[in-house]
Amino acid sequence: MASITSVSPLAPKSFPDLPVIEGVRFASAAAGVRYAGRTDVMLALLAPGSTMAGVFTRSKTRSSCVRDCQSKIGTDSDEGAAILVNSGNSNAFTGAAGDGSVDAICKAVAQTTGLPQSRVFTSSTGVIGERLPHQRIIDKLGDLHGALDAGKAHEAARAIMTTDTFPKGAAATIALPGGTVKIAGFAKGSGMIAPDMATMLVYIFTDASIARADLQSMVSAINDRSFNCITVDSDTSTSDTLLMGATGASGVPVTPRDTAFAEALETLFLDLAHQVVKDGEGATKFVTVTVTGAASNADARLHAMSIANSPLVKTAIAGEDPNWGRIVMAIGKSGADADRDRLTIRFGDLVVAENGWISPSYKEEDGAALMKKQDITIRADIGLGAGAATIWTCDLTHGYISINADYRS
Amino acid sequence: MASITSVSPLAPKSFPDLPVIEGVRFASAAAGVRYAGRTDVMLALLAPGSTMAGVFTRSKTRSSCVRDCQSKIGTDSDEGAAILVNSGNSNAFTGAAGDGSVDAICKAVAQTTGLPQSRVFTSSTGVIGERLPHQRIIDKLGDLHGALDAGKAHEAARAIMTTDTFPKGAAATIALPGGTVKIAGFAKGSGMIAPDMATMLVYIFTDASIARADLQSMVSAINDRSFNCITVDSDTSTSDTLLMGATGASGVPVTPRDTAFAEALETLFLDLAHQVVKDGEGATKFVTVTVTGAASNADARLHAMSIANSPLVKTAIAGEDPNWGRIVMAIGKSGADADRDRLTIRFGDLVVAENGWISPSYKEEDGAALMKKQDITIRADIGLGAGAATIWTCDLTHGYISINADYRS
């Protein structure tokens, strides 16, 4: 297993103060799933009346707990809900035994909390292909239930880390006509534990009162513009999960038409998504790729993803090389429409290339100076239409190779 | 520019003896396009009666000389043909000036050789976005024409190298009912010159007599099973070009029904394609990815490409880690159909995973021993149908990062 001791240079200065979300309590414990000397399991319990929504990996080889969550998330219920997450073992590609572990944990959580099993959601992250020692988790459920505390979200965020170099949290308070509501969330991702693949897990809670279908539509739409717009290395985990619960404890009703809430939620999703990129394996640069002028939004996304996933673009950024030729290459290979002579490439506001060639105003030293920054913005205008998309990524460095190649399992 | 001084550990022991192909002569020269102290331009001249075929990059931002070749390749002609290639500057993304350089070179080659301009094909490889100093090339045309020699294919192969660590050649002699025919070819690719992107150029010649349409259909079909089945880093050059000429000098007619010829040609294409992978930037392992049992051949190709391009799979191979979980991940994200519980994963003949989990017969030390080899075979059976595909690639190492990031342009 790779040893990662230093915090990412792109990490925020500190973990934010997460406000108490009335109707949700958290607990964490050290169950010894794989790690020693740290917490590795967290329980979140949501009060009766809470609604739940979720989005999940599209992998065809997704894990048992993802399939189980997907089977439960789409139904209305007046019951509360529980979320149980372990780190250290992803219970992915463990065949029928994996399904059995999920069932055993859900049954035990249901017994401990008094909830029906259909309201227990689980996630696992860590080593793949090894049987989950689920009894170790079940043995801790009594302790976890006894320790539930509305103020323990930060500890929960730490318990779900694998080789993340920092815990990731975000919060918002929104004044609405009907009263004030709060949102708090945390995530893990882009750390690596041999031989797993950088699973992203996200849990978000609000005391707003939101109907399940409304919550799901907001979560799905905003997820498409945030977590689905980040890439570290183009690889997709079998376990990616985002769950959001709305307790309604504030008594303030919210619908997707409440733009102040929707905007705050999107800012929070983006904040967490960007933190995942900033903990990307080996990352030293945070990169925003914005494509405009494409024939469609879908084409813009193809171009932006092609740029953001190109190893040659990502290594150029690591080398602080204003290598616009590689951006042209990535646009050319994306599969979406492009015309060499209509492209405009900018680093930040600096026009680098236009009309099929380097801009007459461009000076290499200006581009080189921009590339020395920690935050890099690449802008490509395709010159064909009104399609636009933004993707966030990081650079590709020796650190990535060290984390993922320089060990034996 | 990256400095690459050592030959790839995967290089063949020596450049093969390329037989003389009657009807083709070669010459090379040092025109000083970018490099000092080495040849950087080559001319191949094919006798009247030669037929030509070609395949080209599908990039939407392809270079001027690729567009020019494409406009000329599809027409019949009794004239000979000339191929003029320079290294050091790719003349890509150079706007209207780039088109002018191609026209100037083609016109000059036509004048020197007496051919119509429509029978002059050019390629350029090297730095992108800089104006091609085409006059330096034109100034050498007289010398090149005077030095043409049927035995100089090896020298031509060297002149088109950029940062390839070895020249790449392959040959075949085929006894057909009508007589013996020969094929000889050479390629460059996967070396890197800042800020260009590992262009692949391939030139193949035979003394068989083949109608243009027949030659094109063979080249297109075999290219789909060889050069289109290799990947180093998923990035696509704006300049990739393969040209094949058949001089007919042997007097032996060949059609696509001559399976002995077609098989020899495919073996030669594969040999050159594998040599390009073996010169992949930073490569230390040659990897064959074979997918069977997919719902269709197209699905099998998606799965195999997803495995071969996955940074997590490629770094695991670099680390000699038998990390089958990352292969499951790559299959899951490919977009093609898969069912976790029907997958079978093998390293060589060793069954690693089956029925949704690790194989009961698998021992980690057996997998680890296989990963120490220089040639690695990954086999995935999807268990859904009869679709199959094979893709060849290399590992992802610190060498790749060093070549592509550790310099300033």
Short mmCIF file of N, CA, C and O in Angstrom, two decimals, chain A residues 316-400:
data_model
loop_
_atom_site.label_atom_id
_atom_site.label_comp_id
_atom_site.label_asym_id
_atom_site.label_seq_id
_atom_site.Cartn_x
_atom_site.Cartn_y
_atom_site.Cartn_z
N ALA A 316 1.84 18.38 -19.27
CA ALA A 316 2.32 19.73 -19.61
C ALA A 316 2.03 20.70 -18.47
O ALA A 316 2.89 21.52 -18.11
N ILE A 317 0.84 20.59 -17.87
CA ILE A 317 0.50 21.46 -16.75
C ILE A 317 1.41 21.17 -15.56
O ILE A 317 1.91 22.08 -14.90
N ALA A 318 1.67 19.91 -15.32
CA ALA A 318 2.60 19.54 -14.24
C ALA A 318 3.97 20.18 -14.48
O ALA A 318 4.64 20.61 -13.54
N GLY A 319 4.37 20.25 -15.74
CA GLY A 319 5.67 20.83 -16.08
C GLY A 319 5.62 22.34 -16.27
O GLY A 319 6.59 22.93 -16.71
N GLU A 320 4.46 22.94 -15.96
CA GLU A 320 4.28 24.40 -16.10
C GLU A 320 4.62 24.88 -17.51
O GLU A 320 5.19 25.94 -17.72
N ASP A 321 4.23 24.05 -18.49
CA ASP A 321 4.54 24.30 -19.89
C ASP A 321 3.26 24.79 -20.58
O ASP A 321 2.28 24.07 -20.64
N PRO A 322 3.22 26.01 -21.10
CA PRO A 322 2.01 26.54 -21.76
C PRO A 322 1.82 25.90 -23.13
O PRO A 322 1.87 26.57 -24.17
N ASN A 323 1.58 24.58 -23.12
CA ASN A 323 1.65 23.78 -24.34
C ASN A 323 0.29 23.74 -25.02
O ASN A 323 -0.43 22.75 -24.96
N TRP A 324 -0.07 24.80 -25.71
CA TRP A 324 -1.39 24.90 -26.33
C TRP A 324 -1.57 23.89 -27.45
O TRP A 324 -2.69 23.50 -27.76
N GLY A 325 -0.48 23.42 -28.05
CA GLY A 325 -0.59 22.42 -29.12
C GLY A 325 -1.28 21.16 -28.62
O GLY A 325 -2.04 20.52 -29.35
N ARG A 326 -1.02 20.79 -27.38
CA ARG A 326 -1.65 19.58 -26.84
C ARG A 326 -3.15 19.80 -26.61
O ARG A 326 -3.93 18.85 -26.64
N ILE A 327 -3.55 21.04 -26.37
CA ILE A 327 -4.98 21.34 -26.22
C ILE A 327 -5.67 21.20 -27.58
O ILE A 327 -6.75 20.61 -27.69
N VAL A 328 -5.03 21.71 -28.62
CA VAL A 328 -5.56 21.53 -29.97
C VAL A 328 -5.70 20.04 -30.28
O VAL A 328 -6.72 19.58 -30.81
N MET A 329 -4.67 19.27 -29.94
CA MET A 329 -4.71 17.82 -30.15
C MET A 329 -5.91 17.20 -29.45
O MET A 329 -6.65 16.39 -30.03
N ALA A 330 -6.12 17.58 -28.18
CA ALA A 330 -7.21 16.96 -27.40
C ALA A 330 -8.57 17.32 -27.98
O ALA A 330 -9.49 16.49 -27.98
N ILE A 331 -8.71 18.53 -28.48
CA ILE A 331 -9.97 18.92 -29.14
C ILE A 331 -10.16 18.10 -30.40
O ILE A 331 -11.25 17.58 -30.67
N GLY A 332 -9.09 17.91 -31.14
CA GLY A 332 -9.17 17.17 -32.39
C GLY A 332 -9.59 15.73 -32.21
O GLY A 332 -10.27 15.16 -33.06
N LYS A 333 -9.22 15.12 -31.08
CA LYS A 333 -9.49 13.69 -30.90
C LYS A 333 -10.77 13.43 -30.11
O LYS A 333 -11.13 12.27 -29.88
N SER A 334 -11.47 14.47 -29.67
CA SER A 334 -12.57 14.27 -28.72
C SER A 334 -13.77 13.55 -29.31
O SER A 334 -14.60 13.00 -28.58
N GLY A 335 -13.89 13.57 -30.62
CA GLY A 335 -15.06 12.99 -31.27
C GLY A 335 -16.14 14.02 -31.56
O GLY A 335 -17.05 13.76 -32.35
N ALA A 336 -16.06 15.18 -30.93
CA ALA A 336 -17.04 16.24 -31.18
C ALA A 336 -16.55 17.13 -32.33
O ALA A 336 -15.38 17.15 -32.67
N ASP A 337 -17.51 17.89 -32.89
CA ASP A 337 -17.17 18.74 -34.04
C ASP A 337 -16.16 19.82 -33.68
O ASP A 337 -16.25 20.44 -32.61
N ALA A 338 -15.23 20.07 -34.59
CA ALA A 338 -14.27 21.16 -34.43
C ALA A 338 -13.74 21.54 -35.79
O ALA A 338 -13.79 20.75 -36.73
N ASP A 339 -13.25 22.77 -35.90
CA ASP A 339 -12.64 23.26 -37.13
C ASP A 339 -11.39 24.00 -36.72
O ASP A 339 -11.46 25.03 -36.04
N ARG A 340 -10.26 23.44 -37.14
CA ARG A 340 -8.96 23.99 -36.74
C ARG A 340 -8.92 25.51 -36.85
O ARG A 340 -8.41 26.21 -35.97
N ASP A 341 -9.47 26.05 -37.94
CA ASP A 341 -9.29 27.47 -38.22
C ASP A 341 -10.27 28.37 -37.47
O ASP A 341 -10.23 29.59 -37.60
N ARG A 342 -11.20 27.76 -36.67
CA ARG A 342 -12.14 28.57 -35.89
C ARG A 342 -11.84 28.52 -34.40
O ARG A 342 -12.52 29.16 -33.60
N LEU A 343 -10.84 27.75 -34.00
CA LEU A 343 -10.53 27.60 -32.58
C LEU A 343 -9.90 28.86 -32.00
O LEU A 343 -9.08 29.51 -32.66
N THR A 344 -10.29 29.18 -30.76
CA THR A 344 -9.56 30.17 -29.97
C THR A 344 -9.18 29.52 -28.64
O THR A 344 -10.05 28.96 -27.96
N ILE A 345 -7.91 29.54 -28.28
CA ILE A 345 -7.43 28.94 -27.03
C ILE A 345 -6.90 30.06 -26.14
O ILE A 345 -6.12 30.90 -26.59
N ARG A 346 -7.37 30.07 -24.88
CA ARG A 346 -6.89 31.06 -23.92
C ARG A 346 -6.37 30.35 -22.67
O ARG A 346 -6.93 29.34 -22.26
N PHE A 347 -5.32 30.89 -22.05
CA PHE A 347 -4.96 30.56 -20.68
C PHE A 347 -5.46 31.73 -19.84
O PHE A 347 -4.94 32.85 -19.98
N GLY A 348 -6.45 31.49 -18.97
CA GLY A 348 -7.09 32.61 -18.29
C GLY A 348 -7.66 33.56 -19.34
O GLY A 348 -8.42 33.13 -20.21
N ASP A 349 -7.28 34.84 -19.30
CA ASP A 349 -7.76 35.79 -20.30
C ASP A 349 -6.77 35.99 -21.45
O ASP A 349 -7.03 36.76 -22.37
N LEU A 350 -5.67 35.27 -21.39
CA LEU A 350 -4.61 35.45 -22.38
C LEU A 350 -4.93 34.65 -23.64
O LEU A 350 -5.00 33.42 -23.61
N VAL A 351 -5.10 35.34 -24.76
CA VAL A 351 -5.36 34.65 -26.03
C VAL A 351 -4.05 34.03 -26.52
O VAL A 351 -3.06 34.73 -26.72
N VAL A 352 -4.07 32.70 -26.68
CA VAL A 352 -2.86 31.99 -27.07
C VAL A 352 -2.90 31.67 -28.57
O VAL A 352 -1.93 31.87 -29.29
N ALA A 353 -4.03 31.14 -29.02
CA ALA A 353 -4.12 30.74 -30.42
C ALA A 353 -5.49 31.12 -30.95
O ALA A 353 -6.49 31.08 -30.22
N GLU A 354 -5.54 31.50 -32.22
CA GLU A 354 -6.80 31.88 -32.87
C GLU A 354 -6.62 31.75 -34.37
O GLU A 354 -5.50 31.76 -34.87
N ASN A 355 -7.73 31.59 -35.09
CA ASN A 355 -7.70 31.52 -36.55
C ASN A 355 -6.73 30.46 -37.06
O ASN A 355 -6.02 30.65 -38.04
N GLY A 356 -6.67 29.32 -36.35
CA GLY A 356 -5.88 28.21 -36.86
C GLY A 356 -4.39 28.30 -36.57
O GLY A 356 -3.61 27.49 -37.05
N TRP A 357 -3.99 29.31 -35.80
CA TRP A 357 -2.57 29.44 -35.55
C TRP A 357 -2.35 30.19 -34.23
O TRP A 357 -3.28 30.73 -33.65
N ILE A 358 -1.09 30.28 -33.81
CA ILE A 358 -0.75 31.04 -32.61
C ILE A 358 -1.17 32.50 -32.80
O ILE A 358 -1.11 33.02 -33.92
N SER A 359 -1.65 33.14 -31.73
CA SER A 359 -2.08 34.53 -31.83
C SER A 359 -0.88 35.44 -32.03
O SER A 359 0.16 35.27 -31.38
N PRO A 360 -1.00 36.43 -32.93
CA PRO A 360 0.13 37.35 -33.13
C PRO A 360 0.48 38.13 -31.87
O PRO A 360 1.61 38.57 -31.70
N SER A 361 -0.50 38.27 -30.94
CA SER A 361 -0.23 39.03 -29.72
C SER A 361 0.38 38.17 -28.61
O SER A 361 0.79 38.68 -27.58
N TYR A 362 0.41 36.84 -28.81
CA TYR A 362 0.83 35.94 -27.72
C TYR A 362 2.35 35.97 -27.53
O TYR A 362 3.10 35.89 -28.50
N LYS A 363 2.75 36.10 -26.27
CA LYS A 363 4.18 35.98 -25.95
C LYS A 363 4.35 34.78 -25.03
O LYS A 363 3.67 34.63 -24.02
N GLU A 364 5.28 33.90 -25.39
CA GLU A 364 5.51 32.67 -24.65
C GLU A 364 5.75 32.94 -23.16
O GLU A 364 5.27 32.20 -22.30
N GLU A 365 6.44 34.05 -22.84
CA GLU A 365 6.74 34.31 -21.43
C GLU A 365 5.47 34.64 -20.64
O GLU A 365 5.38 34.34 -19.45
N ASP A 366 4.46 35.22 -21.30
CA ASP A 366 3.19 35.48 -20.61
C ASP A 366 2.49 34.16 -20.29
O ASP A 366 1.94 33.99 -19.20
N GLY A 367 2.46 33.25 -21.26
CA GLY A 367 1.86 31.94 -21.01
C GLY A 367 2.61 31.20 -19.92
O GLY A 367 2.00 30.60 -19.02
N ALA A 368 3.93 31.24 -19.97
CA ALA A 368 4.74 30.53 -18.97
C ALA A 368 4.48 31.08 -17.57
O ALA A 368 4.42 30.31 -16.60
N ALA A 369 4.29 32.40 -17.47
CA ALA A 369 4.03 33.00 -16.15
C ALA A 369 2.71 32.50 -15.59
O ALA A 369 2.60 32.17 -14.40
N LEU A 370 1.68 32.42 -16.44
CA LEU A 370 0.37 31.93 -15.98
C LEU A 370 0.45 30.49 -15.50
O LEU A 370 -0.24 30.09 -14.55
N MET A 371 1.26 29.68 -16.14
CA MET A 371 1.33 28.26 -15.80
C MET A 371 2.00 28.02 -14.45
O MET A 371 1.92 26.92 -13.91
N LYS A 372 2.67 29.03 -13.93
CA LYS A 372 3.30 28.86 -12.61
C LYS A 372 2.30 28.96 -11.48
O LYS A 372 2.61 28.60 -10.34
N LYS A 373 1.08 29.47 -11.76
CA LYS A 373 0.07 29.58 -10.71
C LYS A 373 -0.41 28.19 -10.28
O LYS A 373 -0.27 27.20 -11.00
N GLN A 374 -1.03 28.15 -9.08
CA GLN A 374 -1.58 26.89 -8.60
C GLN A 374 -2.96 26.61 -9.23
O GLN A 374 -3.34 25.47 -9.40
N ASP A 375 -3.69 27.68 -9.53
CA ASP A 375 -4.99 27.55 -10.22
C ASP A 375 -4.81 27.93 -11.68
O ASP A 375 -4.43 29.06 -11.99
N ILE A 376 -5.10 26.98 -12.56
CA ILE A 376 -4.92 27.19 -14.00
C ILE A 376 -6.29 27.15 -14.67
O ILE A 376 -7.09 26.27 -14.39
N THR A 377 -6.55 28.10 -15.56
CA THR A 377 -7.79 28.07 -16.33
C THR A 377 -7.46 27.94 -17.81
O THR A 377 -6.71 28.75 -18.36
N ILE A 378 -8.01 26.89 -18.43
CA ILE A 378 -7.87 26.69 -19.87
C ILE A 378 -9.22 26.98 -20.50
O ILE A 378 -10.23 26.41 -20.09
N ARG A 379 -9.25 27.86 -21.48
CA ARG A 379 -10.51 28.18 -22.15
C ARG A 379 -10.36 27.93 -23.64
O ARG A 379 -9.41 28.41 -24.26
N ALA A 380 -11.29 27.15 -24.18
CA ALA A 380 -11.27 26.87 -25.62
C ALA A 380 -12.61 27.27 -26.20
O ALA A 380 -13.65 26.81 -25.73
N ASP A 381 -12.59 28.16 -27.18
CA ASP A 381 -13.80 28.48 -27.91
C ASP A 381 -13.73 27.79 -29.26
O ASP A 381 -12.78 27.96 -30.02
N ILE A 382 -14.78 26.96 -29.54
CA ILE A 382 -14.73 26.12 -30.73
C ILE A 382 -15.19 26.90 -31.97
O ILE A 382 -14.87 26.52 -33.10
N GLY A 383 -15.95 27.97 -31.76
CA GLY A 383 -16.31 28.82 -32.90
C GLY A 383 -17.40 28.28 -33.79
O GLY A 383 -17.54 28.70 -34.94
N LEU A 384 -18.18 27.32 -33.29
CA LEU A 384 -19.20 26.71 -34.14
C LEU A 384 -20.62 26.95 -33.67
O LEU A 384 -21.55 26.85 -34.47
N GLY A 385 -20.84 27.21 -32.36
CA GLY A 385 -22.22 27.31 -31.87
C GLY A 385 -22.25 27.88 -30.47
O GLY A 385 -21.37 28.64 -30.08
N ALA A 386 -23.28 27.50 -29.71
CA ALA A 386 -23.49 28.08 -28.38
C ALA A 386 -23.29 27.07 -27.26
O ALA A 386 -23.59 27.35 -26.11
N GLY A 387 -22.78 25.87 -27.56
CA GLY A 387 -22.58 24.85 -26.54
C GLY A 387 -21.45 25.20 -25.59
O GLY A 387 -20.40 25.69 -26.02
N ALA A 388 -21.67 24.96 -24.28
CA ALA A 388 -20.65 25.29 -23.29
C ALA A 388 -20.61 24.22 -22.20
O ALA A 388 -21.60 23.55 -21.92
N ALA A 389 -19.43 24.06 -21.58
CA ALA A 389 -19.27 23.12 -20.47
C ALA A 389 -18.00 23.47 -19.71
O ALA A 389 -17.06 24.03 -20.28
N THR A 390 -18.01 23.18 -18.41
CA THR A 390 -16.81 23.37 -17.59
C THR A 390 -16.50 22.06 -16.85
O THR A 390 -17.40 21.43 -16.31
N ILE A 391 -15.24 21.68 -16.87
CA ILE A 391 -14.76 20.47 -16.19
C ILE A 391 -13.57 20.87 -15.32
O ILE A 391 -12.76 21.70 -15.73
N TRP A 392 -13.50 20.26 -14.13
CA TRP A 392 -12.38 20.56 -13.23
C TRP A 392 -11.50 19.32 -13.10
O TRP A 392 -12.00 18.20 -12.98
N THR A 393 -10.19 19.54 -13.11
CA THR A 393 -9.26 18.42 -13.00
C THR A 393 -7.97 18.89 -12.34
O THR A 393 -7.87 20.03 -11.88
N CYS A 394 -7.00 18.00 -12.29
CA CYS A 394 -5.70 18.34 -11.72
C CYS A 394 -4.62 17.88 -12.70
O CYS A 394 -4.92 17.31 -13.74
N ASP A 395 -3.37 18.15 -12.36
CA ASP A 395 -2.27 17.76 -13.25
C ASP A 395 -1.88 16.30 -13.00
O ASP A 395 -2.38 15.65 -12.08
N LEU A 396 -1.02 15.77 -13.86
CA LEU A 396 -0.55 14.38 -13.77
C LEU A 396 0.95 14.42 -13.49
O LEU A 396 1.72 14.87 -14.33
N THR A 397 1.31 13.94 -12.31
CA THR A 397 2.68 14.14 -11.83
C THR A 397 3.34 12.80 -11.46
O THR A 397 2.70 11.75 -11.42
N HIS A 398 4.62 12.90 -11.13
CA HIS A 398 5.32 11.73 -10.59
C HIS A 398 4.60 11.19 -9.34
O HIS A 398 4.61 9.99 -9.08
N GLY A 399 3.94 12.09 -8.59
CA GLY A 399 3.22 11.65 -7.40
C GLY A 399 2.14 10.63 -7.73
O GLY A 399 1.95 9.65 -7.00
N TYR A 400 1.43 10.83 -8.84
CA TYR A 400 0.39 9.87 -9.25
C TYR A 400 1.01 8.50 -9.52
O TYR A 400 0.46 7.47 -9.10
#
